[in-house]
Short mmCIF file of C-alpha atoms in Angstrom, two decimals:
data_model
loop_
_atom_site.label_atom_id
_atom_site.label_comp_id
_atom_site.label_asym_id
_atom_site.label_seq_id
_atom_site.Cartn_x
_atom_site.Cartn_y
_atom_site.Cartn_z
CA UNK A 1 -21.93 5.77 -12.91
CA UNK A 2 -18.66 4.25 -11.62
CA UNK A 3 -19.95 0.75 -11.78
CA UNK A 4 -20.89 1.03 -15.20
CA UNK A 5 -17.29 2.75 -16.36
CA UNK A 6 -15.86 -0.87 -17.28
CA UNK A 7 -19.02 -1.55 -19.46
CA UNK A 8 -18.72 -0.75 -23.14
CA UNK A 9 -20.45 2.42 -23.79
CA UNK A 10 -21.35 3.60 -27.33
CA UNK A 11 -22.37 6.64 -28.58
CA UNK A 12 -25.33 5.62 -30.26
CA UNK A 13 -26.79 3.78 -27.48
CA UNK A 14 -26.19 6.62 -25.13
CA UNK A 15 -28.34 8.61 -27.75
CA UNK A 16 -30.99 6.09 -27.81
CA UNK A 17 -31.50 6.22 -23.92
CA UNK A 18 -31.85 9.95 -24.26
CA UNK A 19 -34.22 9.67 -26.91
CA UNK A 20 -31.94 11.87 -29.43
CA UNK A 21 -30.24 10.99 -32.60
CA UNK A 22 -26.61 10.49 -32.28
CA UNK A 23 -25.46 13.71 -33.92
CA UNK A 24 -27.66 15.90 -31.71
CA UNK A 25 -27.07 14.18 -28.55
CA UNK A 26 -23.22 15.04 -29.11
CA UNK A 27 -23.82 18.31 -29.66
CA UNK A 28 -25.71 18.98 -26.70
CA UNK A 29 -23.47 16.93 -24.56
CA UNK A 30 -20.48 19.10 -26.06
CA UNK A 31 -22.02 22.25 -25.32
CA UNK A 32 -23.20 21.63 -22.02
CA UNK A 33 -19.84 19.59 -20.57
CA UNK A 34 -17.34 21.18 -22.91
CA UNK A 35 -16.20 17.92 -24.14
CA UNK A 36 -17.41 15.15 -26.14
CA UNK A 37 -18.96 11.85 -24.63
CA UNK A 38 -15.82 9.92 -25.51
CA UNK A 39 -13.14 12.45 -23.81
CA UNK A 40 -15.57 12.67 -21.03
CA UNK A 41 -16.04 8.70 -20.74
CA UNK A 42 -11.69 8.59 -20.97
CA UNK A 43 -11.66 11.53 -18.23
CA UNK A 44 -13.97 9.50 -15.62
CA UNK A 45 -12.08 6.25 -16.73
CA UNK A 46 -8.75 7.85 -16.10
CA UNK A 47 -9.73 9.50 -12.70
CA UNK A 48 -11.57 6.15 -11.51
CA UNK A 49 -7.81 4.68 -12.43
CA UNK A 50 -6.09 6.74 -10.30
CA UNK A 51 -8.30 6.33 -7.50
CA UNK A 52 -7.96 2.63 -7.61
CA UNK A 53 -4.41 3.28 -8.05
CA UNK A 54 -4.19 5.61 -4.82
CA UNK A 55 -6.30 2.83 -2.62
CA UNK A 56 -4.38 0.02 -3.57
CA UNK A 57 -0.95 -0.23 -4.38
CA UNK A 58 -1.18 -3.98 -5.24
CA UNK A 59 -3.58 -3.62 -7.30
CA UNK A 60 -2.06 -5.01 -10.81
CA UNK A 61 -2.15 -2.42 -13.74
CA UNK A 62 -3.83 -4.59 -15.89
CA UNK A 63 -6.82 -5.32 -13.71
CA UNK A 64 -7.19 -1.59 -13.28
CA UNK A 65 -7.63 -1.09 -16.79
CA UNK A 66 -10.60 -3.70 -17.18
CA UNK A 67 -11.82 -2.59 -13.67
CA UNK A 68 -12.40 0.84 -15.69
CA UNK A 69 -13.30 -0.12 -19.27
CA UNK A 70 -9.98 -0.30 -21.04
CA UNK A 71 -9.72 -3.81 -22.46
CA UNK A 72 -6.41 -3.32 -23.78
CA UNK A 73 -3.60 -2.62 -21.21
CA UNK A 74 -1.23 -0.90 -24.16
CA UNK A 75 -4.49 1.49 -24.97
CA UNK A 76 -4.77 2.03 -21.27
CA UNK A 77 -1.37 2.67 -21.04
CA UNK A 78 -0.94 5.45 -23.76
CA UNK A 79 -4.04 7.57 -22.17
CA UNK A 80 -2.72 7.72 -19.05
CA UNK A 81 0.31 8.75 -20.21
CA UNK A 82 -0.90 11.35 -22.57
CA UNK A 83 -3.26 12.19 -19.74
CA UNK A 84 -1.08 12.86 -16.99
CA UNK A 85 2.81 12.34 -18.40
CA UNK A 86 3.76 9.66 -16.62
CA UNK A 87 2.75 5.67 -17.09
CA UNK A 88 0.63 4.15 -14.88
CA UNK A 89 3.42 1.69 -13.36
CA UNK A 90 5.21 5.18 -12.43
CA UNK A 91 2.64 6.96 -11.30
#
């Protein structure tokens, strides 16, 4: 799964693979994670983040965020913070 994390992954196609329609594939996916795809998908983007983070101190912030699927720095940014209360230069 981690090499696809930087793809873009939509609801609807997820639902397609699975052979359900969108609106019943969330709510199965909801009731059996606890979560919806999307907060899931931001949770294994984030944690993939701070691994790359951890490994690599070099590693600029911005090519983190396309390394796990955030093509916008600023949006990456904001998660993070929201995520963990610090920004990803400080953490």
């Amino acid at each position: 799964m981690d090499a696809k994390l930087a793809d873009k992954i939509v609801l609807e196609d997820l639902s397609l693979l699975i052979g359900l329609d969108r609106f019943r594939f969330l709510r199965l996916f909801k009731r059996a994670v606890g979560m919806t795809p999307h907060a899931w998908l931001l949770r294994m983007r984030l944690e993939k983040a701070v691994a790359l983070m951890t490994a690599n101190r070099q590693m600029p912030i911005t090519e983190i965020a396309h390394a796990v699927g955030f093509f916008d720095q600023s949006h990456f940014t904001r998660v993070f913070r929201d995520a963990y209360g610090v920004t990803p230069a400080r953490f």
